XYZ file of N, CA and C in Angstrom:
792
model
N 0.915 -1.058 0.033
C -0.012 0.076 -0.051
C 0.835 1.252 0.031
N 0.593 2.206 -0.772
C 1.290 3.390 -0.995
C 1.070 4.375 0.333
N 2.027 5.394 0.387
C 1.967 6.371 1.323
C 2.174 5.815 2.720
N 3.080 4.978 3.038
C 3.340 4.400 4.288
C 4.674 4.796 4.914
N 5.539 5.337 4.064
C 6.905 5.527 4.526
C 6.953 6.756 5.554
N 7.768 6.495 6.691
C 7.901 7.578 7.633
C 9.087 8.396 7.189
N 9.204 9.637 7.628
C 10.174 10.484 7.307
C 11.456 10.230 8.269
N 12.581 10.170 7.626
C 13.790 9.993 8.373
C 14.957 10.699 7.735
N 16.117 10.818 8.412
C 17.259 11.354 7.801
C 17.773 10.710 6.550
N 17.557 9.395 6.562
C 18.022 8.499 5.486
C 17.099 8.506 4.339
N 15.797 8.685 4.678
C 14.684 8.810 3.637
C 13.952 10.010 3.889
N 14.380 11.159 3.612
C 13.555 12.399 3.972
C 12.378 12.603 3.045
N 11.482 13.474 3.513
C 10.407 13.833 2.766
C 10.675 15.033 1.928
N 9.811 15.444 1.020
C 10.035 16.687 0.258
C 8.723 17.334 0.096
N 8.566 18.644 0.498
C 7.477 19.516 0.339
C 7.914 20.793 -0.437
N 7.214 21.022 -1.603
C 7.536 22.126 -2.337
C 6.302 23.083 -2.297
N 6.512 24.294 -1.855
C 5.542 25.270 -1.730
C 5.620 26.136 -3.007
N 4.486 26.264 -3.782
C 4.336 27.187 -4.841
C 3.343 28.324 -4.495
N 3.824 29.530 -4.413
C 3.060 30.562 -3.824
C 2.732 31.642 -4.936
N 1.539 31.811 -5.271
C 1.008 32.824 -6.226
C 1.449 34.195 -5.521
N 2.297 34.979 -6.174
C 2.618 36.355 -5.707
C 2.278 37.412 -6.731
N 1.226 37.089 -7.496
C 0.656 38.130 -8.450
C 0.015 39.319 -7.803
N -0.228 40.317 -8.647
C -0.689 41.506 -8.000
C -1.941 41.518 -7.233
N -2.909 40.617 -7.711
C -4.199 40.438 -7.067
C -4.105 39.831 -5.569
N -2.911 39.378 -5.251
C -2.775 38.895 -3.782
C -2.586 39.970 -2.804
N -2.646 41.255 -3.430
C -2.645 42.373 -2.550
C -4.079 42.488 -1.903
N -5.131 41.908 -2.431
C -6.375 42.069 -1.892
C -6.552 41.559 -0.465
N -7.524 42.163 0.306
C -7.760 41.655 1.669
C -8.383 40.259 1.605
N -7.862 39.526 2.548
C -8.395 38.072 2.668
C -9.514 38.228 3.674
N -10.729 37.833 3.213
C -11.935 37.977 3.960
C -11.734 37.544 5.492
N -12.069 38.467 6.304
C -12.025 38.100 7.819
C -10.795 37.988 8.431
N -9.670 38.108 7.672
C -8.421 37.951 8.358
C -7.607 39.222 8.713
N -8.069 40.321 8.187
C -7.503 41.529 8.565
C -6.090 41.738 7.886
N -5.802 40.917 6.866
C -4.560 41.073 6.207
C -4.782 40.687 4.747
N -3.594 40.930 3.862
C -3.802 40.688 2.432
C -3.787 39.140 2.220
N -4.055 38.682 1.083
C -3.918 37.411 0.662
C -2.471 37.005 0.643
N -1.690 37.835 0.240
C -0.179 37.500 0.276
C 0.405 37.428 1.587
N 0.009 38.166 2.535
C 0.403 38.009 3.875
C -0.127 36.664 4.528
N -1.430 36.429 4.236
C -1.972 35.190 4.758
C -1.376 33.897 4.292
N -0.978 33.956 2.929
C -0.437 32.725 2.335
C 0.996 32.635 2.928
N 1.760 33.628 3.064
C 3.124 33.618 3.682
C 3.067 33.167 5.045
N 2.099 33.581 5.866
C 1.860 33.263 7.189
C 1.694 31.786 7.343
N 0.782 31.227 6.458
C 0.447 29.812 6.460
C 1.533 28.912 6.151
N 2.389 29.310 5.166
C 3.498 28.544 4.824
C 4.580 28.535 5.955
N 4.790 29.792 6.496
C 5.766 29.890 7.518
C 5.328 29.038 8.880
N 4.032 29.112 9.096
C 3.611 28.274 10.232
C 3.916 26.792 10.043
N 3.715 26.325 8.840
C 4.024 24.842 8.566
C 5.515 24.616 8.689
N 6.345 25.524 8.209
C 7.748 25.403 8.235
C 8.127 25.244 9.799
N 7.526 26.184 10.575
C 7.770 26.053 11.991
C 7.406 24.819 12.603
N 6.232 24.347 12.271
C 5.663 23.103 12.848
C 6.618 21.884 12.485
N 7.089 21.955 11.200
C 7.895 20.890 10.676
C 9.225 20.834 11.465
N 9.730 22.045 11.706
C 10.971 22.102 12.434
C 10.741 21.531 13.994
N 9.611 21.588 14.555
C 9.364 21.124 15.749
C 9.291 19.563 15.649
N 8.621 19.089 14.715
C 8.413 17.708 14.480
C 9.684 16.989 14.266
N 10.707 17.586 13.657
C 11.903 17.069 13.229
C 12.987 17.227 14.394
N 12.689 17.775 15.431
C 13.583 18.091 16.516
C 13.961 16.799 17.231
N 15.177 16.495 17.451
C 15.724 15.436 18.328
C 16.531 16.088 19.379
N 16.118 16.166 20.642
C 16.791 16.801 21.691
C 17.035 18.259 21.262
N 18.335 18.711 21.197
C 18.684 20.149 20.932
C 18.920 20.241 19.367
N 18.793 19.203 18.688
C 19.132 19.321 17.160
C 17.837 18.994 16.339
N 17.790 19.637 15.160
C 16.764 19.484 14.254
C 17.304 18.472 13.099
N 16.599 17.314 13.047
C 17.063 16.327 12.132
C 16.675 16.624 10.631
N 17.521 16.426 9.606
C 17.101 16.779 8.293
C 16.135 15.804 7.621
N 14.936 15.663 8.239
C 14.085 14.713 7.782
C 13.030 15.144 6.682
N 13.222 16.454 6.379
C 12.393 17.092 5.302
C 13.153 18.039 4.571
N 13.077 17.941 3.096
C 13.639 18.906 2.254
C 12.527 19.768 1.829
N 12.761 21.109 1.753
C 11.720 22.106 1.440
C 12.022 22.945 0.267
N 11.047 23.193 -0.595
C 11.197 24.192 -1.672
C 10.227 25.202 -1.448
N 10.723 26.549 -1.660
C 9.831 27.693 -1.480
C 10.005 28.484 -2.829
N 8.904 28.521 -3.544
C 8.856 29.204 -4.852
C 7.663 30.077 -4.959
N 7.937 31.408 -5.330
C 6.953 32.390 -5.706
C 6.812 32.608 -7.177
N 5.659 32.672 -7.739
C 5.444 32.977 -9.150
C 4.657 34.221 -9.362
N 5.158 35.080 -10.271
C 4.507 36.347 -10.552
C 5.103 36.973 -11.735
N 4.386 37.760 -12.456
C 4.974 38.441 -13.670
C 5.285 37.403 -14.715
N 6.458 37.271 -14.978
C 6.957 36.335 -16.031
C 8.025 35.433 -15.424
N 8.088 35.224 -14.178
C 9.198 34.497 -13.502
C 8.652 33.597 -12.315
N 9.589 32.588 -12.048
C 9.406 31.787 -10.811
C 10.587 31.913 -10.020
N 10.536 32.391 -8.781
C 11.776 32.673 -8.060
C 11.699 32.091 -6.675
N 12.911 31.777 -6.237
C 13.105 31.208 -4.896
C 12.492 32.172 -3.912
N 11.695 31.777 -2.919
C 10.922 32.621 -2.154
C 11.514 32.853 -0.690
N 12.433 32.100 -0.342
C 13.052 32.211 0.959
C 14.285 33.126 0.925
N 14.036 34.464 0.937
C 14.965 35.434 0.666
C 16.286 35.363 1.413
N 16.170 34.983 2.656
C 17.302 35.024 3.548
C 18.151 33.609 3.510
N 17.783 32.704 2.686
C 18.395 31.443 2.466
C 18.574 31.075 1.040
N 19.510 30.162 0.793
C 19.769 29.792 -0.597
C 19.485 28.213 -0.655
N 18.929 27.748 -1.712
C 18.669 26.340 -1.902
C 20.014 25.721 -1.786
N 19.971 24.409 -1.198
C 21.261 23.685 -0.903
C 21.470 22.650 -1.935
N 20.433 21.967 -2.374
C 20.651 20.706 -3.263
C 19.388 20.540 -4.109
N 19.685 20.610 -5.361
C 18.712 20.458 -6.454
C 17.463 21.221 -6.179
N 17.614 22.498 -5.816
C 16.506 23.393 -5.665
C 15.733 23.334 -4.327
N 16.237 22.617 -3.445
C 15.601 22.398 -2.084
C 16.533 22.817 -0.987
N 16.001 22.930 0.218
C 16.687 23.275 1.382
C 16.221 22.387 2.512
N 17.222 21.958 3.528
C 16.806 21.171 4.514
C 16.026 21.948 5.545
N 15.120 21.179 6.242
C 14.338 21.901 7.392
C 15.307 22.180 8.607
N 16.451 21.512 8.630
C 17.426 21.791 9.654
C 17.966 23.111 9.417
N 18.253 23.541 8.151
C 18.629 24.867 7.894
C 17.616 25.962 8.207
N 16.449 25.738 7.724
C 15.342 26.687 7.841
C 15.041 26.906 9.384
N 15.315 25.941 10.150
C 15.045 25.989 11.556
C 16.008 26.971 12.217
N 17.025 27.426 11.482
C 17.968 28.480 12.163
C 17.528 29.777 11.836
N 16.294 29.979 11.200
C 15.806 31.368 10.915
C 15.624 32.176 12.131
N 16.209 33.306 12.179
C 16.207 34.229 13.381
C 15.268 35.280 13.273
N 14.408 35.321 12.230
C 13.366 36.368 12.095
C 12.020 35.707 12.595
N 11.428 36.130 13.585
C 10.171 35.556 14.190
C 9.156 36.497 14.134
N 7.888 36.119 13.927
C 6.732 36.879 13.955
C 5.758 36.221 14.910
N 5.073 37.035 15.711
C 4.091 36.501 16.676
C 2.833 36.200 16.003
N 2.318 34.939 16.075
C 1.035 34.600 15.645
C 0.075 34.796 16.816
N -0.509 35.914 16.786
C -1.315 36.284 17.933
C -2.514 35.319 18.145
N -3.061 34.815 17.086
C -4.207 33.865 17.192
C -3.838 32.665 17.994
N -2.671 32.104 17.764
C -2.230 30.849 18.414
C -1.217 31.180 19.570
N -0.840 32.400 19.716
C 0.105 32.761 20.739
C 1.446 32.097 20.698
N 1.984 31.988 19.465
C 3.239 31.369 19.200
C 3.966 32.224 18.277
N 5.394 32.156 18.353
C 6.225 32.827 17.410
C 6.538 31.875 16.231
N 6.447 32.280 15.007
C 6.711 31.499 13.860
C 7.961 32.048 13.076
N 8.761 31.254 12.457
C 9.885 31.675 11.708
C 9.361 32.362 10.363
N 9.861 33.588 10.166
C 9.441 34.252 8.936
C 10.381 34.090 7.769
N 10.159 32.888 7.127
C 11.110 32.407 6.065
C 10.665 32.965 4.637
N 9.366 32.929 4.402
C 8.862 33.412 3.142
C 8.147 34.757 3.458
N 8.439 35.727 2.608
C 7.892 37.085 2.732
C 6.662 37.250 1.768
N 5.799 38.134 2.202
C 4.572 38.380 1.318
C 4.966 39.338 0.240
N 4.641 39.036 -0.972
C 4.859 39.759 -2.170
C 3.669 39.761 -3.057
N 3.531 40.783 -3.934
C 2.393 40.741 -4.898
C 2.650 41.703 -5.942
N 2.800 41.175 -7.304
C 2.959 42.108 -8.371
C 2.711 41.138 -9.670
N 2.291 41.841 -10.765
C 2.269 41.239 -12.022
C 1.191 40.158 -12.143
N 1.384 39.203 -13.170
C 0.499 38.245 -13.590
C 0.628 36.944 -12.809
N 0.135 35.870 -13.275
C 0.049 34.528 -12.620
C 0.632 33.408 -13.535
N 2.015 33.264 -13.651
C 2.527 32.320 -14.583
C 2.516 30.909 -13.974
N 1.362 30.342 -13.736
C 1.210 29.060 -12.928
C 1.812 27.871 -13.759
N 1.554 27.895 -15.129
C 2.150 26.806 -15.969
C 3.708 26.748 -15.758
N 4.236 27.945 -15.755
C 5.717 28.050 -15.634
C 6.175 27.444 -14.320
N 5.374 27.813 -13.238
C 5.673 27.381 -11.890
C 5.659 25.905 -11.814
N 4.573 25.259 -12.301
C 4.356 23.851 -12.226
C 5.443 23.037 -13.059
N 5.808 23.575 -14.237
C 6.756 23.002 -15.030
C 8.135 23.134 -14.350
N 8.416 24.273 -13.766
C 9.733 24.406 -13.150
C 9.966 23.461 -11.983
N 8.924 23.270 -11.091
C 9.213 22.412 -9.965
C 9.045 20.991 -10.359
N 8.623 20.663 -11.482
C 8.647 19.259 -11.969
C 10.009 18.671 -11.895
N 10.990 19.385 -12.451
C 12.415 18.972 -12.426
C 12.981 18.741 -11.073
N 12.594 19.700 -10.123
C 13.074 19.586 -8.768
C 12.455 18.342 -8.073
N 11.147 18.159 -8.251
C 10.488 16.988 -7.655
C 11.048 15.660 -8.209
N 11.405 15.659 -9.504
C 11.839 14.441 -10.227
C 13.202 14.125 -9.730
N 14.177 15.224 -9.543
C 15.494 14.955 -9.011
C 15.451 14.353 -7.591
N 14.495 14.943 -6.703
C 14.398 14.429 -5.420
C 13.890 12.916 -5.393
N 12.979 12.597 -6.199
C 12.416 11.205 -6.308
C 13.628 10.214 -6.784
N 14.268 10.674 -7.748
C 15.406 9.802 -8.213
C 16.554 9.611 -7.111
N 16.820 10.704 -6.438
C 17.846 10.607 -5.378
C 17.349 9.897 -4.106
N 16.056 9.799 -3.901
C 15.536 9.277 -2.718
C 14.400 8.255 -3.126
N 14.658 7.231 -3.759
C 13.682 6.311 -4.327
C 12.764 5.666 -3.262
N 13.163 5.516 -1.954
C 12.430 4.821 -0.995
C 11.662 5.788 -0.209
N 11.710 7.136 -0.319
C 11.148 8.109 0.515
C 9.602 8.256 0.119
N 8.885 8.848 1.060
C 7.606 9.357 0.812
C 7.636 10.212 -0.374
N 6.705 10.073 -1.338
C 6.771 10.906 -2.546
C 6.726 12.454 -2.411
N 7.271 13.248 -3.277
C 7.150 14.635 -3.130
C 5.760 15.202 -3.048
N 5.574 16.201 -2.183
C 4.291 16.882 -2.027
C 4.497 18.205 -2.658
N 3.629 18.659 -3.543
C 3.721 20.001 -4.176
C 2.389 20.757 -3.700
N 2.572 21.830 -3.079
C 1.393 22.710 -2.595
C 1.365 23.962 -3.376
N 0.291 24.114 -4.029
C 0.160 25.412 -4.893
C -0.901 26.259 -4.182
N -0.539 27.408 -3.824
C -1.472 28.357 -3.185
C -1.700 29.516 -4.165
N -2.946 29.767 -4.491
C -3.243 30.758 -5.561
C -4.647 31.392 -5.375
N -4.835 32.656 -5.845
C -6.068 33.267 -5.811
C -6.716 33.433 -7.133
N -6.098 33.059 -8.297
C -6.694 33.276 -9.545
C -6.201 32.370 -10.577
N -6.902 32.525 -11.783
C -6.490 31.660 -12.920
C -5.214 31.983 -13.513
N -4.492 31.109 -14.093
C -3.182 31.333 -14.687
C -3.237 32.374 -15.955
N -2.175 33.078 -16.027
C -2.101 33.999 -17.232
C -1.254 33.489 -18.259
N -0.553 32.420 -18.080
C 0.313 31.812 -19.220
C -0.235 30.562 -19.824
N -1.521 30.213 -19.551
C -2.030 29.073 -20.201
C -3.551 29.079 -20.111
N -4.299 28.284 -20.884
C -5.680 28.230 -20.712
C -5.993 27.423 -19.446
N -6.974 27.720 -18.635
C -7.278 26.947 -17.426
C -7.629 25.466 -17.673
N -8.107 25.186 -18.926
C -8.485 23.823 -19.179
C -7.238 22.965 -19.338
N -6.122 23.554 -19.475
C -4.926 22.728 -19.610
C -4.286 22.348 -18.208
N -4.857 22.814 -17.221
C -4.222 22.631 -15.854
C -4.179 21.114 -15.564
N -5.191 20.259 -15.775
C -5.103 18.881 -15.479
C -3.978 18.173 -16.211
N -3.659 18.575 -17.399
C -2.592 17.955 -18.190
C -1.239 18.353 -17.703
N -1.082 19.655 -17.308
C 0.207 20.169 -16.790
C 0.374 19.356 -15.421
N -0.697 19.336 -14.662
C -0.487 18.657 -13.309
C -0.107 17.202 -13.397
N -0.646 16.606 -14.408
C -0.447 15.092 -14.570
C 1.127 14.805 -14.785
N 1.842 15.750 -15.414
C 3.326 15.517 -15.543
C 3.955 15.572 -14.080
N 3.420 16.186 -13.127
C 3.947 16.202 -11.775
C 3.457 14.961 -10.949
N 2.176 14.676 -11.093
C 1.677 13.549 -10.330
C 2.016 12.186 -10.855
N 2.572 12.194 -11.993
C 3.078 10.977 -12.598
C 4.481 10.514 -12.053
N 5.099 11.481 -11.339
C 6.429 11.070 -10.653
C 6.171 10.189 -9.469
N 7.091 9.289 -9.273
C 6.916 8.246 -8.254
C 8.146 8.047 -7.501
N 7.958 7.523 -6.176
C 9.011 6.801 -5.474
C 8.368 5.459 -5.335
N 9.055 4.600 -4.478
C 8.539 3.224 -4.173
C 7.304 3.376 -3.306
N 7.076 4.519 -2.709
C 5.883 4.764 -1.771
C 4.749 5.331 -2.447
N 4.738 5.657 -3.777
C 3.606 6.186 -4.427
C 3.911 7.365 -5.292
N 2.871 7.822 -5.791
C 2.889 9.037 -6.837
C 3.100 10.351 -5.937
N 3.681 11.326 -6.626
C 3.767 12.673 -6.134
C 2.357 13.192 -5.841
N 2.164 14.062 -4.819
C 0.833 14.542 -4.510
C 0.893 16.013 -4.809
N -0.131 16.553 -5.615
C -0.337 17.939 -5.892
C -1.496 18.554 -5.142
N -1.347 19.433 -4.286
C -2.375 20.167 -3.622
C -2.670 21.432 -4.255
N -3.874 21.878 -4.455
C -4.230 23.254 -4.891
C -5.160 23.979 -3.866
N -4.656 24.942 -3.328
C -5.323 25.570 -2.278
C -5.647 26.949 -2.856
N -6.877 27.221 -3.175
C -7.502 28.495 -3.717
C -7.856 29.396 -2.651
N -7.429 30.706 -2.600
C -7.979 31.664 -1.743
C -8.425 32.835 -2.461
N -9.313 33.711 -1.813
C -9.867 34.795 -2.421
C -10.458 35.699 -1.523
N -10.739 37.066 -1.857
C -11.357 38.023 -1.007
C -12.877 37.936 -1.043
N -13.448 37.057 -1.859
C -14.860 36.940 -2.071
C -15.562 36.174 -0.831
N -16.888 36.288 -0.810
C -17.641 35.598 0.161
C -18.340 34.307 -0.281
N -17.874 33.865 -1.432
C -18.399 32.472 -1.939
C -18.188 31.452 -0.973
N -19.155 30.476 -0.905
C -19.009 29.368 0.104
C -17.773 28.557 -0.158
N -16.968 28.301 0.832
C -15.680 27.497 0.627
C -16.013 26.071 0.366
N -15.161 25.515 -0.405
C -15.178 23.937 -0.615
C -13.960 23.355 -0.186
N -13.997 22.561 0.889
C -12.872 21.909 1.515
C -12.630 20.439 1.152
N -11.635 20.007 0.465
C -11.470 18.607 0.206
C -12.750 17.976 -0.375
N -13.274 18.529 -1.471
C -14.499 17.946 -2.096
C -14.155 16.561 -2.731
N -15.164 15.779 -2.816
C -14.900 14.478 -3.567
C -15.628 14.509 -4.887
N -16.129 15.734 -5.297
C -16.867 15.899 -6.546
C -16.739 17.375 -7.050
N -16.717 17.602 -8.355
C -16.689 18.962 -8.782
C -18.100 19.517 -8.887
N -19.112 18.850 -8.581
C -20.538 19.217 -8.809
C -20.856 20.524 -8.133
N -20.319 20.785 -6.946
C -20.685 21.966 -6.171
C -19.820 23.186 -6.487
N -18.794 23.028 -7.307
C -17.870 24.101 -7.615
C -18.518 25.058 -8.594
N -18.147 26.468 -8.348
C -18.992 27.479 -8.965
C -18.585 27.845 -10.388
N -17.432 27.453 -10.887
C -16.999 27.790 -12.339
C -16.106 26.809 -12.870
N -15.743 27.113 -14.134
C -14.912 26.131 -14.843
C -13.497 26.112 -14.287
N -13.012 27.304 -13.836
C -11.741 27.412 -13.241
C -11.604 26.500 -11.974
N -12.569 26.628 -11.174
C -12.457 25.792 -9.910
C -12.469 24.324 -10.246
N -13.272 24.004 -11.312
C -13.420 22.495 -11.611
C -12.098 22.073 -12.268
N -11.385 22.967 -12.936
C -10.053 22.541 -13.554
C -9.102 22.315 -12.510
N -9.132 23.261 -11.457
C -8.192 23.090 -10.280
C -8.513 21.819 -9.616
N -9.700 21.465 -9.350
C -10.092 20.211 -8.760
C -9.583 18.952 -9.514
N -9.812 18.947 -10.821
C -9.276 17.882 -11.616
C -7.831 17.756 -11.681
N -7.013 18.867 -11.388
C -5.622 18.943 -11.453
C -5.083 18.419 -10.089
N -5.875 18.222 -9.114
C -5.423 17.937 -7.742
C -5.500 16.479 -7.485
N -4.525 15.894 -6.696
C -4.369 14.440 -6.330
C -5.503 14.048 -5.482
N -5.848 12.711 -5.600
C -6.749 12.177 -4.653
C -6.085 12.058 -3.258
N -6.847 12.462 -2.263
C -6.288 12.623 -0.852
C -6.058 11.101 -0.416
N -4.768 10.841 0.026
C -4.486 9.447 0.615
C -5.384 9.231 1.849
N -5.574 7.938 2.056
C -6.601 7.676 3.229
C -6.009 8.027 4.552
N -4.643 7.907 4.763
C -4.090 8.324 6.139
C -4.261 9.839 6.345
N -4.209 10.624 5.298
C -4.468 12.153 5.443
C -5.899 12.384 5.756
N -6.829 11.629 4.983
C -8.219 11.772 5.252
C -8.596 11.531 6.717
N -7.998 10.376 7.226
C -8.302 9.974 8.605
C -7.768 11.079 9.500
N -6.575 11.589 9.269
C -6.067 12.563 10.210
C -7.003 13.871 10.130
N -7.500 14.291 9.054
C -8.386 15.327 8.862
C -9.710 15.106 9.743
N -10.189 13.870 9.617
C -11.424 13.631 10.259
C -11.193 13.579 11.769
N -10.201 12.895 12.234
C -10.035 12.672 13.651
C -9.394 13.840 14.469
N -8.459 14.511 13.789
C -7.668 15.558 14.518
C -8.335 16.963 14.298
N -8.774 17.139 13.084
C -9.320 18.593 12.821
C -10.862 18.661 12.511
N -11.512 17.474 12.656
C -13.015 17.432 12.520
C -13.540 17.857 11.211
N -12.767 17.590 10.211
C -13.135 17.892 8.820
C -14.065 16.805 8.257
N -15.023 17.135 7.477
C -15.810 16.136 6.730
C -15.221 15.789 5.465
N -14.805 14.559 5.359
C -14.013 14.293 4.180
C -14.571 12.983 3.651
N -15.015 13.005 2.279
C -15.497 11.805 1.623
C -14.398 10.881 1.173
N -14.799 9.743 0.674
C -13.817 8.665 0.296
C -12.913 9.086 -0.866
N -13.508 9.904 -1.799
C -12.855 10.277 -3.062
C -12.407 11.745 -3.017
N -12.102 12.267 -1.827
C -11.781 13.599 -1.721
C -10.489 13.958 -2.353
N -10.310 15.116 -2.920
C -9.156 15.613 -3.590
C -8.394 16.571 -2.655
N -7.109 16.669 -3.018
C -6.145 17.503 -2.328
C -6.431 18.983 -2.802
N -7.584 19.503 -2.401
C -8.057 20.711 -2.968
C -8.974 21.438 -2.040
N -8.894 22.796 -1.984
C -9.729 23.743 -1.428
C -10.003 24.860 -2.305
N -11.310 25.275 -2.259
C -11.633 26.493 -3.041
C -12.160 27.577 -2.071
N -11.637 28.762 -2.292
C -11.965 29.941 -1.427
C -11.880 29.592 0.104
N -10.616 28.981 0.368
C -10.425 28.607 1.750
C -10.262 29.875 2.661
N -10.611 29.742 3.948
C -10.277 30.886 4.924
C -8.901 30.507 5.603
N -8.420 31.489 6.279
C -6.994 31.339 6.843
C -6.881 30.106 7.747
N -7.904 30.003 8.553
C -7.772 28.849 9.584
C -7.832 27.537 8.882
N -8.763 27.406 7.990
C -8.819 26.053 7.348
C -7.599 25.709 6.356
N -7.114 26.789 5.797
C -5.982 26.483 4.926
C -4.770 26.018 5.748
N -4.709 26.538 6.947
C -3.537 26.103 7.791
C -3.747 24.636 8.178
N -5.108 24.203 8.444
C -5.271 22.860 8.777
C -4.882 21.905 7.642
N -5.252 22.379 6.444
C -4.948 21.551 5.370
C -3.472 21.427 5.076
N -2.820 22.469 5.293
C -1.383 22.351 5.199
C -0.719 21.409 6.246
N -1.312 21.344 7.326
C -0.876 20.298 8.364
C -0.993 18.920 7.721
N -2.156 18.700 7.091
C -2.343 17.354 6.531
C -1.243 17.044 5.493
N -0.972 18.032 4.742
C 0.016 17.801 3.662
C 1.353 17.523 4.289
């Protein structure tokens, strides 16, 4: 059965964050009191902080996870952890990110989180370029770590791509999700956020309730949620998750998106 491998220093995991940093991310995120760009950065940084805690052994942080942080905007895809440089094949160890000395107080949870990824917003949304660029990074990881849990790619976005037709999203995504390790196929999460008041759709198992063609294309491009992640969401976070749920959220709020990142 796939998706059984535990993370270890010998067989590390891989999580690649793709963050939409286009100009529309300057909009206010409904109910959060901050911009979409700030909320996305905060969610990613919170997960990086939590991963550092999970990987801690005594006084040391073990290199159990390799992280990719990429922002896409305008006509480029750029490394998004400004104070760090990627170490190997476009990734950086959680051990290195744990050394981040810039901290921001998360007042809601009363904890300090490392501020690794900064909030930015400008230009268009080159999502196809971003997905294609990280494919090579995920493939190199899978080839170097054939027994590891497969790569997880998390795409956080507020709008449709500006460098391809939205109907091409499932085909572009398939080139990512076809990558494998001995433990299964790579997982692509698509987390959509917006300033609108449309009803959120969290981990749907059908596209029937989605409001438009773009949201349906994002749904089709997302991986099927592994059962162990579904069970974690049900038992730990009280989420209602069907058997055929996808790694997808539409119009997510800040709290729920952070919960979904924990599953990933």
